[in-house]
Coordinates of C-alpha atoms and ligand atoms in Angstrom, one line a residue:
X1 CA 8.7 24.9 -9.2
X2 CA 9.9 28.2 -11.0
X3 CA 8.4 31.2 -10.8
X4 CA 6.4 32.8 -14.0
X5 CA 9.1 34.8 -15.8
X6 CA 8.4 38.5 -16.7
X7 CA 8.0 41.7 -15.1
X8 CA 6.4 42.1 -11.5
X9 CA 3.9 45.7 -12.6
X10 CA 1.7 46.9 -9.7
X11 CA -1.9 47.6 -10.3
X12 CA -4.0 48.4 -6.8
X13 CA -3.4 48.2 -3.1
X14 CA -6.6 47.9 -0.8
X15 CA -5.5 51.1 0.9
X16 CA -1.5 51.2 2.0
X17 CA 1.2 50.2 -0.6
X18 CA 3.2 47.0 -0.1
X19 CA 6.4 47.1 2.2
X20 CA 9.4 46.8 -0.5
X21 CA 6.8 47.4 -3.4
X22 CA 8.1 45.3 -6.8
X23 CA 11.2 44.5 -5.1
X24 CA 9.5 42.7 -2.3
X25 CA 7.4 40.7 -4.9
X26 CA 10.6 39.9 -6.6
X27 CA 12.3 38.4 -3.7
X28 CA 9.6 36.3 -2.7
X29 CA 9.4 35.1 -6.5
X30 CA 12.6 33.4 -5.2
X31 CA 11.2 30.3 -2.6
X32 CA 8.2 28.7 -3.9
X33 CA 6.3 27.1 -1.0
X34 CA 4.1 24.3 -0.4
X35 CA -0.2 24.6 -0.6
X36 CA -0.9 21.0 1.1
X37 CA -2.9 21.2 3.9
X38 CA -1.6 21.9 7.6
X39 CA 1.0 23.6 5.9
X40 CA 1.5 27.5 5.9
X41 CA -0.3 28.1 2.8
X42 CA -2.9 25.5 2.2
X43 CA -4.7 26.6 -0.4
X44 CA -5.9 24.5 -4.2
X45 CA -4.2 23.4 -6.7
X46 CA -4.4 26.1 -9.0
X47 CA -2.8 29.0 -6.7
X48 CA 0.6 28.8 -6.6
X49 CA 2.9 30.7 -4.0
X50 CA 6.0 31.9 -3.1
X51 CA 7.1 33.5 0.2
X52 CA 10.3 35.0 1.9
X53 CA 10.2 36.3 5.6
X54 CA 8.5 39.4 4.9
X55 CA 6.0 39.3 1.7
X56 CA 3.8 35.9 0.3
X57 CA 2.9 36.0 -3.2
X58 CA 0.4 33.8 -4.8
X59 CA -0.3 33.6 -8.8
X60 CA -3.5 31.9 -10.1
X61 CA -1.9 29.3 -12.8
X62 CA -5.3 28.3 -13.8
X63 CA -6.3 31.5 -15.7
X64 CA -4.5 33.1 -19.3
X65 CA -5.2 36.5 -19.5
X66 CA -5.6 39.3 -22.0
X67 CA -3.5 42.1 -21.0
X68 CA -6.9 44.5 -20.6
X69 CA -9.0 42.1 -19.2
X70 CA -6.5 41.1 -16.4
X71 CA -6.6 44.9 -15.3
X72 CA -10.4 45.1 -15.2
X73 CA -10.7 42.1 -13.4
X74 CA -8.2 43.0 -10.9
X75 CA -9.7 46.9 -10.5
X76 CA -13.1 45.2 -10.0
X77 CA -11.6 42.8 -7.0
X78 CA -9.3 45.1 -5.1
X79 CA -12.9 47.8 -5.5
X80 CA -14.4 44.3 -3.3
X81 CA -11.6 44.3 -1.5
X82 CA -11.7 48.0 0.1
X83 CA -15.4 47.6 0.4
X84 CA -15.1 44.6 2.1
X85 CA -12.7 46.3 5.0
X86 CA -11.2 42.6 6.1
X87 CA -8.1 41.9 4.3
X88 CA -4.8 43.3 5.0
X89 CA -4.6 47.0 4.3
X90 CA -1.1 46.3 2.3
X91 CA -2.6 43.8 0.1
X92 CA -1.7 44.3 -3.2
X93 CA -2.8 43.2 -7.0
X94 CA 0.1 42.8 -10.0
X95 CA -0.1 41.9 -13.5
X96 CA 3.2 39.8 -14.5
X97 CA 3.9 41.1 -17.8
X98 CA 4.5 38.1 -20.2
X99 CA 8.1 37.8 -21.7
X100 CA 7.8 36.8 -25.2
X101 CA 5.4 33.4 -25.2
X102 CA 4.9 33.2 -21.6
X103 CA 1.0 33.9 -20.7
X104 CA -0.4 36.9 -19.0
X105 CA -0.7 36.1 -14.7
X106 CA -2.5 37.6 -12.6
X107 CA -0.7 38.0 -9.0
X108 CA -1.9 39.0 -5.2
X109 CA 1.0 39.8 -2.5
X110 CA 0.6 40.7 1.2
X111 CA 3.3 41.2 4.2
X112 CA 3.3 37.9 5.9
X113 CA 1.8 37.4 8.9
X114 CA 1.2 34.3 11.1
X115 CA -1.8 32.4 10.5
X116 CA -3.9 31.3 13.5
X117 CA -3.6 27.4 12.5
X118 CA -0.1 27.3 13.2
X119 CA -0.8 28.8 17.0
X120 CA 0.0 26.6 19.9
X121 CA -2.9 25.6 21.7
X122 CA -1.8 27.9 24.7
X123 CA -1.3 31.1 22.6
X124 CA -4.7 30.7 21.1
X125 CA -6.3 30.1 24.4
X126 CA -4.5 32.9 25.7
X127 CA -6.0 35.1 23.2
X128 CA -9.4 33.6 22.9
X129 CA -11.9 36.2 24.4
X130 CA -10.2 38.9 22.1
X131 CA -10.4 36.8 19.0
X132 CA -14.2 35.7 19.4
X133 CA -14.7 39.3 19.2
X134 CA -12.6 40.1 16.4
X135 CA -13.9 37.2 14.2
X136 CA -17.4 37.8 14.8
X137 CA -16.9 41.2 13.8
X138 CA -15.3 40.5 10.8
X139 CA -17.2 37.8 9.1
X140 CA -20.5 39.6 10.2
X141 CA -19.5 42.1 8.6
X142 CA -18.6 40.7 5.6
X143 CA -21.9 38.9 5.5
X144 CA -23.6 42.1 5.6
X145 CA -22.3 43.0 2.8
X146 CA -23.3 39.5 1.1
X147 CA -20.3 37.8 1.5
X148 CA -19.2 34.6 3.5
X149 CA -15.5 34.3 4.5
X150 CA -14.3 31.0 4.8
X151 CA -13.8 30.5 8.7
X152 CA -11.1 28.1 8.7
X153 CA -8.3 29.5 11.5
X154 CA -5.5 29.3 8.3
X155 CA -7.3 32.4 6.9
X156 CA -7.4 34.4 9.6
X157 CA -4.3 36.4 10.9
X158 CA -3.5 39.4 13.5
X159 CA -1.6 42.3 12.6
X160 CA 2.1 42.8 13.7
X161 CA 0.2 44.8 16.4
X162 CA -2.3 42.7 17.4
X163 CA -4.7 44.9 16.7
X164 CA -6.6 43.4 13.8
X165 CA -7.7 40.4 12.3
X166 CA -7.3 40.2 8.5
X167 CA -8.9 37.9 6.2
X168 CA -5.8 35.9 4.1
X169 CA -8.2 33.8 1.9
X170 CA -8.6 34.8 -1.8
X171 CA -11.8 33.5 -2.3
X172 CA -15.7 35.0 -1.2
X173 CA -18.3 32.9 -1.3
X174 CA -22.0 34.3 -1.1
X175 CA -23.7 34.3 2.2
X176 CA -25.4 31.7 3.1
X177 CA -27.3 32.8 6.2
X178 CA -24.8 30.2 8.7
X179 CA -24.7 27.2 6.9
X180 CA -21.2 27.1 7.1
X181 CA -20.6 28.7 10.4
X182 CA -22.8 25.7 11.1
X183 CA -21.0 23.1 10.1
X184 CA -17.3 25.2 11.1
X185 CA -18.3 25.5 14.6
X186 CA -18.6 21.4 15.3
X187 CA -15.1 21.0 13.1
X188 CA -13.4 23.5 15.2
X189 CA -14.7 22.7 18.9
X190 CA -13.3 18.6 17.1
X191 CA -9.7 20.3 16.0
X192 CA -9.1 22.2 19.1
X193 CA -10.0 19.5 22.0
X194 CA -9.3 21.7 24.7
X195 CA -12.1 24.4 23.9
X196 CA -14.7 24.4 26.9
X197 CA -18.2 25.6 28.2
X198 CA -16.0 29.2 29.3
X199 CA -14.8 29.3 25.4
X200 CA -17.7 28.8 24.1
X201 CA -19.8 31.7 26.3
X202 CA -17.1 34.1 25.2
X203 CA -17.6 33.1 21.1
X204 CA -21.7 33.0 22.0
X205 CA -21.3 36.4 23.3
X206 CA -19.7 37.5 20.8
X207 CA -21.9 36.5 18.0
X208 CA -25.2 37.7 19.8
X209 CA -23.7 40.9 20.0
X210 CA -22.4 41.0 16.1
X211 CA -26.3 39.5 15.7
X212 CA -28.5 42.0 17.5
X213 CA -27.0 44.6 15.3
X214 CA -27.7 42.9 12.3
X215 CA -30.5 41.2 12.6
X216 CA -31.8 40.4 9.3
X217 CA -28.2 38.5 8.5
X218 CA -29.2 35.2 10.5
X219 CA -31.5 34.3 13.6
X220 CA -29.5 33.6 16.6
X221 CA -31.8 31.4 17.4
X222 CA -31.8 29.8 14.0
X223 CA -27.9 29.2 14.5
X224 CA -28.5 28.1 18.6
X225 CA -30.4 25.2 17.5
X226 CA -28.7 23.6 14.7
X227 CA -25.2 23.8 17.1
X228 CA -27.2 21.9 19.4
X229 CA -28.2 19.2 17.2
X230 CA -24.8 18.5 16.6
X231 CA -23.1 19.6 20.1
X232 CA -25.5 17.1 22.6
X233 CA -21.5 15.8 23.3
X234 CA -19.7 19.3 23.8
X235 CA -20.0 21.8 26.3
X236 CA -18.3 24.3 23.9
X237 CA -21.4 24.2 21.4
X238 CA -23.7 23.9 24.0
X239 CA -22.5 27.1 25.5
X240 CA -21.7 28.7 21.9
X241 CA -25.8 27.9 21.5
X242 CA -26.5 28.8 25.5
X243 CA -24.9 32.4 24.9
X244 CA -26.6 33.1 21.4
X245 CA -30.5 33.0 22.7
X246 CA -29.6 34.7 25.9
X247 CA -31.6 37.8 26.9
X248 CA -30.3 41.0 26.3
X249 CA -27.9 41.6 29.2
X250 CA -27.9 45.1 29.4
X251 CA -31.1 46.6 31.3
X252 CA -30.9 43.2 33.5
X253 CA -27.5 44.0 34.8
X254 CA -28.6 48.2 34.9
X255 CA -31.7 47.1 37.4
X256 CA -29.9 44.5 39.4
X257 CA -26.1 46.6 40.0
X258 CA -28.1 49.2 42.0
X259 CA -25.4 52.0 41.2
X260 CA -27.0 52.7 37.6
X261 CA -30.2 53.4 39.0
X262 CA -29.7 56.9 38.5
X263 CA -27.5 58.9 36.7
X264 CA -23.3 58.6 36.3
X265 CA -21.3 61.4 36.8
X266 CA -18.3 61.8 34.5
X267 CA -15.3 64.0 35.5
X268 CA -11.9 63.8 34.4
X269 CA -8.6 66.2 34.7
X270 CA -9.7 67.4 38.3
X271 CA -6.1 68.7 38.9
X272 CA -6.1 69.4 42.1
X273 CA -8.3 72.2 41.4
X274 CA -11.2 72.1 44.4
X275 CA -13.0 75.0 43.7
X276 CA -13.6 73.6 40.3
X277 CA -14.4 70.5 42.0
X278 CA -16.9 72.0 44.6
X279 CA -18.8 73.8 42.1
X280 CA -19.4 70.3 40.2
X281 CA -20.1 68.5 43.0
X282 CA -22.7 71.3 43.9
X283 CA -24.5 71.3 40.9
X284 CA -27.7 69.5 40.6
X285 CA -26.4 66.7 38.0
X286 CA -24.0 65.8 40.7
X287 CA -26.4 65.4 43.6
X288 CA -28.5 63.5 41.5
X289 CA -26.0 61.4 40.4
X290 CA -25.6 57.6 42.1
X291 CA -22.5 56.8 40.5
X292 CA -19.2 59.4 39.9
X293 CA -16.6 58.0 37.1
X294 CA -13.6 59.7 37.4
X295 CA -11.0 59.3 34.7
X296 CA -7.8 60.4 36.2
X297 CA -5.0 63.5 36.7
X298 CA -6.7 63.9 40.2
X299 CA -3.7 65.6 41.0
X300 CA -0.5 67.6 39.4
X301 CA -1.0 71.5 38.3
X302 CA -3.2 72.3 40.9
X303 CA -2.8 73.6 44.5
X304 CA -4.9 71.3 46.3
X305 CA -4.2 67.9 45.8
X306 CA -4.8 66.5 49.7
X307 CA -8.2 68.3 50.0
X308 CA -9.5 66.7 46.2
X309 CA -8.2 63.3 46.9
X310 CA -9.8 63.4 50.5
X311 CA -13.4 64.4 48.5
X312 CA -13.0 61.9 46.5
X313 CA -11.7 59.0 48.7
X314 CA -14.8 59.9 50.8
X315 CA -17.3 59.9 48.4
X316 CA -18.9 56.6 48.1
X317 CA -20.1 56.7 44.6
X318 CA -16.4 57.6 43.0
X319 CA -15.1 55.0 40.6
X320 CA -11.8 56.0 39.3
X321 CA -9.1 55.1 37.2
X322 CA -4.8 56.5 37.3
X323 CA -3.9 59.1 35.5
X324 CA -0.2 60.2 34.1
X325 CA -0.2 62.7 36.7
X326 CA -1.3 60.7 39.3
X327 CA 1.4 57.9 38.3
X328 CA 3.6 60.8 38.5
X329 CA 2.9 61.7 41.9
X330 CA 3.1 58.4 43.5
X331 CA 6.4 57.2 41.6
X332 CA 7.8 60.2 40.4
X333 CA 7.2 62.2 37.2
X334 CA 8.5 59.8 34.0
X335 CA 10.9 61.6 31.3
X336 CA 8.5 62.6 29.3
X337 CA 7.0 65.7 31.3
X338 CA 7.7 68.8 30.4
X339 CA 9.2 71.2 33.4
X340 CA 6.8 72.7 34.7
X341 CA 4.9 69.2 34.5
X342 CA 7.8 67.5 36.5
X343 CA 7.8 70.7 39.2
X344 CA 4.2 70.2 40.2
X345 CA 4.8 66.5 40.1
X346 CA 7.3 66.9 42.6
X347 CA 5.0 69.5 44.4
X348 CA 2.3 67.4 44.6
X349 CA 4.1 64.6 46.3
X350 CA 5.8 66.6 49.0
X351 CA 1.5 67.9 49.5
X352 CA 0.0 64.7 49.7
X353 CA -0.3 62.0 53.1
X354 CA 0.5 58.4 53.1
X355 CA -3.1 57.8 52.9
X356 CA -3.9 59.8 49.9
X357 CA -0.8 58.7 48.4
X358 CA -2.2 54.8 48.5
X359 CA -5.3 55.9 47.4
X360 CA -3.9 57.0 44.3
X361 CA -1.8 54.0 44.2
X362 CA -4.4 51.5 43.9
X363 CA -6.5 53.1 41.2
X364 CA -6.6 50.7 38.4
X365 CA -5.6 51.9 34.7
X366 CA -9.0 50.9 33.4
X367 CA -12.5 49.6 34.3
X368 CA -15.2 49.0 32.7
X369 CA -19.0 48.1 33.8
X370 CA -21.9 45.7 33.4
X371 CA -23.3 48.8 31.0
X372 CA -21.4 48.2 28.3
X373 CA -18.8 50.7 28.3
X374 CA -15.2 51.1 29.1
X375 CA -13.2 53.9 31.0
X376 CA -9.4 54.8 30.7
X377 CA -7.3 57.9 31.5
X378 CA -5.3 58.2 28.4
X379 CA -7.2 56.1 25.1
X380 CA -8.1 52.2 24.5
X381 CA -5.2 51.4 22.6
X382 CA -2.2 52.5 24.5
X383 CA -1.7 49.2 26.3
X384 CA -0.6 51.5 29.7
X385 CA -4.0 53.2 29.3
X386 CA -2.8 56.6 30.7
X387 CA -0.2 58.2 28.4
X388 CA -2.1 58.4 24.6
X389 CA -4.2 60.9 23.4
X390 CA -7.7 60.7 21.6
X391 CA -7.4 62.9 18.9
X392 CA -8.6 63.3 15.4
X393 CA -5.4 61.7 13.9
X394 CA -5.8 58.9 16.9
X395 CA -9.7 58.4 16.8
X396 CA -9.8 55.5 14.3
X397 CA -7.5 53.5 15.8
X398 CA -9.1 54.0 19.0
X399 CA -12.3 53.0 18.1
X400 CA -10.9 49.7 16.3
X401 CA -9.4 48.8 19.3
X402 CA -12.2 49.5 21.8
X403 CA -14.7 47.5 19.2
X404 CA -12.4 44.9 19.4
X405 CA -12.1 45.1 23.2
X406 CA -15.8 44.2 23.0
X407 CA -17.4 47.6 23.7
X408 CA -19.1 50.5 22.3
X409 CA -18.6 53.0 24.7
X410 CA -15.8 54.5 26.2
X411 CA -14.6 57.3 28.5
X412 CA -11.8 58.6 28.5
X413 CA -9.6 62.1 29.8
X414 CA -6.3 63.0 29.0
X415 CA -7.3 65.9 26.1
X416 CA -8.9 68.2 28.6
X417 CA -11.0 68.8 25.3
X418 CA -15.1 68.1 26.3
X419 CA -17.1 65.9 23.1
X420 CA -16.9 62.8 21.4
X421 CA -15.5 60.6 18.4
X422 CA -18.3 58.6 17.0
X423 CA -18.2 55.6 14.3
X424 CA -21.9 55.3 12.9
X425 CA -20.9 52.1 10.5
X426 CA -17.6 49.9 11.0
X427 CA -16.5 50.8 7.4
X428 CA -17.0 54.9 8.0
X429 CA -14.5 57.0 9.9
X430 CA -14.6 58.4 12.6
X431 CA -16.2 62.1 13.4
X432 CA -16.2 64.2 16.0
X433 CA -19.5 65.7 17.7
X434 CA -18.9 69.3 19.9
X435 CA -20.3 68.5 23.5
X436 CA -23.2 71.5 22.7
X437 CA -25.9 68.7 21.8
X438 CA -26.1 65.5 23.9
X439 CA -25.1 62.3 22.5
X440 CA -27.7 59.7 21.3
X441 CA -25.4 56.9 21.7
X442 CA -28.1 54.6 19.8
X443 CA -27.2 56.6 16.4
X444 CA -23.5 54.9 17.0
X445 CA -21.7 51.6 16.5
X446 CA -18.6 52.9 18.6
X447 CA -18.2 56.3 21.2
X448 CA -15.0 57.8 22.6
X449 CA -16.1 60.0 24.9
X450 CA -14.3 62.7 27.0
X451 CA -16.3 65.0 29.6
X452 CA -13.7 68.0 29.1
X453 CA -10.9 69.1 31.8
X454 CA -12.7 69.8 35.3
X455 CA -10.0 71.6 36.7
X456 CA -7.7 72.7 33.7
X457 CA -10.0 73.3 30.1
X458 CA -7.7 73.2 27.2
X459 CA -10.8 73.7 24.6
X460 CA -10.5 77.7 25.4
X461 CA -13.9 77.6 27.4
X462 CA -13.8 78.7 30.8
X463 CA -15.6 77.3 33.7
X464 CA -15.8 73.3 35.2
X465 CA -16.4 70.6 32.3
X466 CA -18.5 67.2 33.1
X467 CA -20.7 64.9 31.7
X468 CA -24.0 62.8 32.5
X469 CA -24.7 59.4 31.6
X470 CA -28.5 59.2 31.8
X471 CA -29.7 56.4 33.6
X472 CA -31.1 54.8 30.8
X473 CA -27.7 55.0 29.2
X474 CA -28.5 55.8 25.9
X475 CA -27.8 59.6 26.3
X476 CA -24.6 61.6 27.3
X477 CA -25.5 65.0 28.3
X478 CA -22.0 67.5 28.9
X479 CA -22.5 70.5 31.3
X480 CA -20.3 73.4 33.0
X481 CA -20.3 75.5 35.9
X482 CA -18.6 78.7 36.6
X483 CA -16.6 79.1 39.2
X484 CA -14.3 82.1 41.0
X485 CA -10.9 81.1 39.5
X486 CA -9.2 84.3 41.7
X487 CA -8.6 82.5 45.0
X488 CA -7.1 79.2 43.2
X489 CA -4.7 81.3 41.2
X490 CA -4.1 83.2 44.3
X491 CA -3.0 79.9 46.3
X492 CA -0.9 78.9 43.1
X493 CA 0.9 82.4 43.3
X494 CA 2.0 81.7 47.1
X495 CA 3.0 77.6 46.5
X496 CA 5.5 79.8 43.9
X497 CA 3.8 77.3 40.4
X498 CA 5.6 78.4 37.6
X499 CA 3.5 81.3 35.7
X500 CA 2.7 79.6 32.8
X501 CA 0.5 77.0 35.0
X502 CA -0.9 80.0 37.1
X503 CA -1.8 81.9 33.3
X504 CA -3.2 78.3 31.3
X505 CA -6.3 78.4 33.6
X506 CA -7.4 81.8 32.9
X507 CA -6.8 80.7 28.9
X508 CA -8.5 77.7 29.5
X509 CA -5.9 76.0 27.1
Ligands
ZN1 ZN1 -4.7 65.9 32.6

């Protein structure tokens, strides 16, 4: 097979421009490939496609094209395309200019990634709970937009990053409220034998989650009983159809854990700072509170590290998660603190007991709760959990990776900065809403959420920073109390902290 002479000209990306550009194209142009199925690129008759290591290339062969129409057909698709928000952001639309004679083609090239039929049966396994989530996600929300992708696994492809699944099939079809998801469900649970009952309650989930917030797409219901019409044999379907009609989970598991009876209490970035820490504790939110979240830095900056972690430790309601600085106190600080960072790292060890040491030890990087949401130190997607930053350049990617991490809601620290980053729709970016309101977390589709810097603000407001999940957790409220900063600068002065620690509090930055 040769590839279509003439000249590779670029016409629309879905939203980043293709690694290697023309070039890339060209090089590809040079290794046809195969489109029979259980190959790479199964695909019909008409598509033809080339592919080197880094870029695939197909050119429908089955259309001739005016050189004006070819441009409005393809600015029409790739306006689809971004709408759609499932193919690979690098995608990218060409016009091969005819040499003289040759027709007008119309071309499509992405970076090539791995599609999920050529997984081994133990990496898909090993990946399933995280896929059911991504793929409900994706092709619910294409159908919301009145599309149905084709859910065969050789469409569908993580990023280099394993962050997101992309769509790699050039064809939409309309939706068709589950027929085919009917009929794809049976012929996947019959392709991949080893799928069982535990499979089939994470893809269930997954669905009835997608579902509930679209509930005009389909009836879970609806989709429950035609899988078990077909799955009397297979305890995948029957759990796939088990999951879908479930009950809502959420105010079951609220009344039964006992702990979300009343309200949580959020805190994060205590620093060793207990009479920031006392004053919170003090305050009526607090005593009210059944449950205290605490999301890390404990310790470091502060010149009480012993006393807080002895609150805390003794505090039955605490549920807490590592830090950077708390890491940094129990192993020693990594290169990446600053000096004055790596001095009260170093303080804080030679300050702490062997029992408050261990105590830090064992705090996990991340929990989450029957609730619904998730709580980390640092943001979702640093897979340590304790070093990245929510930010506004960081927010989208955050909340793409907590959505596909299953939840909705997370906490988080690190920023020392009190408010949230919200995602009202999966296609619209991320915003940020100031922690003077509280947040209605029913108006969002995805919340990262950070109660401020209790012992160390770095928003330029004085005083101790928390929040308040209400008890019926749909409502974060934020709060702050003042307290005397004179006698824990005072006790920072005699430990001999560097000045620029002693000074940041009073700034509150
Ligand atoms: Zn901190």
């Amino acid at each position: 097979m040769t590839a279509p002479q003439g000249r590779v000209r670029l016409i629309a990306a879905v939203s980043v421009p293709l690694p290697g550009g023309t070039a890339a194209i060209a090089a590809a142009l040079e290794v046809p490939r195969g489109t029979e199925r259980g190959s790479e690129f199964p695909g019909r008759r008409s598509t033809r496609v080339w592919a080197d290591d880094a870029t695939v290339v197909k050119i429908r062969d089955d259309v001739e094209w005016a050189a004006r129409d070819a441009e409005r057909w393809v600015e029409a698709r790739v306006e689809r395309e971004r709408a759609l928000g499932c193919y690979p952001p690098e995608r990218s639309w060409f016009v091969l200019d005819a040499d003289d004679g040759d027709p007008l083609r119309i071309g499509v090239a992405t970076s090539r990634r791995r599609p999920l039929h050529l997984w081994s049966d133990a990496e898909l396994e090993a990946g399933w709970p995280r896929f059911c989530a991504a793929f409900a996600a994706l092709y619910l929300d294409a159908a919301e937009q009145g599309w149905r992708l084709d859910e065969g696994l050789s469409n569908l492809a993580w990023d280099a990053d394993g962050v997101r699944l992309r769509y790699l099939d050039d064809d939409l079809y309309a939706w068709d409220r589950g027929t085919a998801l009917q009929l794809g469900l049976p012929a996947l649970a019959r392709r991949l034998g080893w799928l069982a009952a535990e499979h089939g309650e994470a893809l269930g989930r997954a669905l009835r989650e997608e579902l509930r917030r679209r509930p005009l797409l389909l009836a879970s219901a609806e989709l429950a009983d035609a899988l078990r019409l077909d799955g009397t044999a297979s305890p995948f379907l029957a759990a796939v159809a088990a999951e879908l009609v479930r009950p809502d989970a959420h105010p079951a598991s609220a009344a039964g854990s006992g702990a979300a009876d009343g309200a949580t209490l959020v805190i994060a970035d205590v620093h060793a700072n207990l009479e920031a820490l006392t004053a919170v504790l003090a305050s009526d939110d607090a005593r009210g509170a059944s449950r205290i979240l605490v999301l890390g830095d404990v310790v470091g900056y502060g010149p009480d590290p012993q006393e807080v972690v002895e609150r805390l430790a003794s505090d039955e309601r605490v549920v807490a998660v590592l830090g950077n600085h708390d890491a940094a106190a129990v192993e020693g600080a990594p290169s990446t603190f600053n000096a004055d960072a790596r001095w009260s790292a170093e303080w804080t060890r030679e300050h702490l007991d062997a029992e408050a040491l261990s105590w830090l030890g064992s705090l996990p990087r991340e929990r989450d709760s029957a609730d619904g949401w998730l709580a980390v130190h640092g943001a979702p997607i640093d897979p340590a959990r304790f070093n990245a930053y929510v930010y506004r350049m960081t927010a989208d990617d955050n909340l793409d990776a907590l959505e596909l991490a299953g939840h909705s809601l997370c906490f988080h620290g690190n920023t020392h900065v009190a408010g949230s980053w919200v995602r009202r729709a999966r296609t619209m970016p991320g915003e940020f809403v100031a922690p003077e309101l509280p947040l209605a977390l029913e108006r969002y589709r995805a919340a990262l959420v950070c109660p401020g810097g209790l012992g160390q603000p770095r928003d330029g407001i004085p005083g101790a920073a928390y929040a308040v999940l209400e008890p019926d957790a749909r409502r974060i409220r934020f709060g702050r109390v003042d307290y005397d900063l004179g006698p824990v600068q005072e006790r920072m002065r005699r430990a001999a902290f560097p000045d620029k620690l002693i000074a940041r509090l009073g700034l509150g930055r």
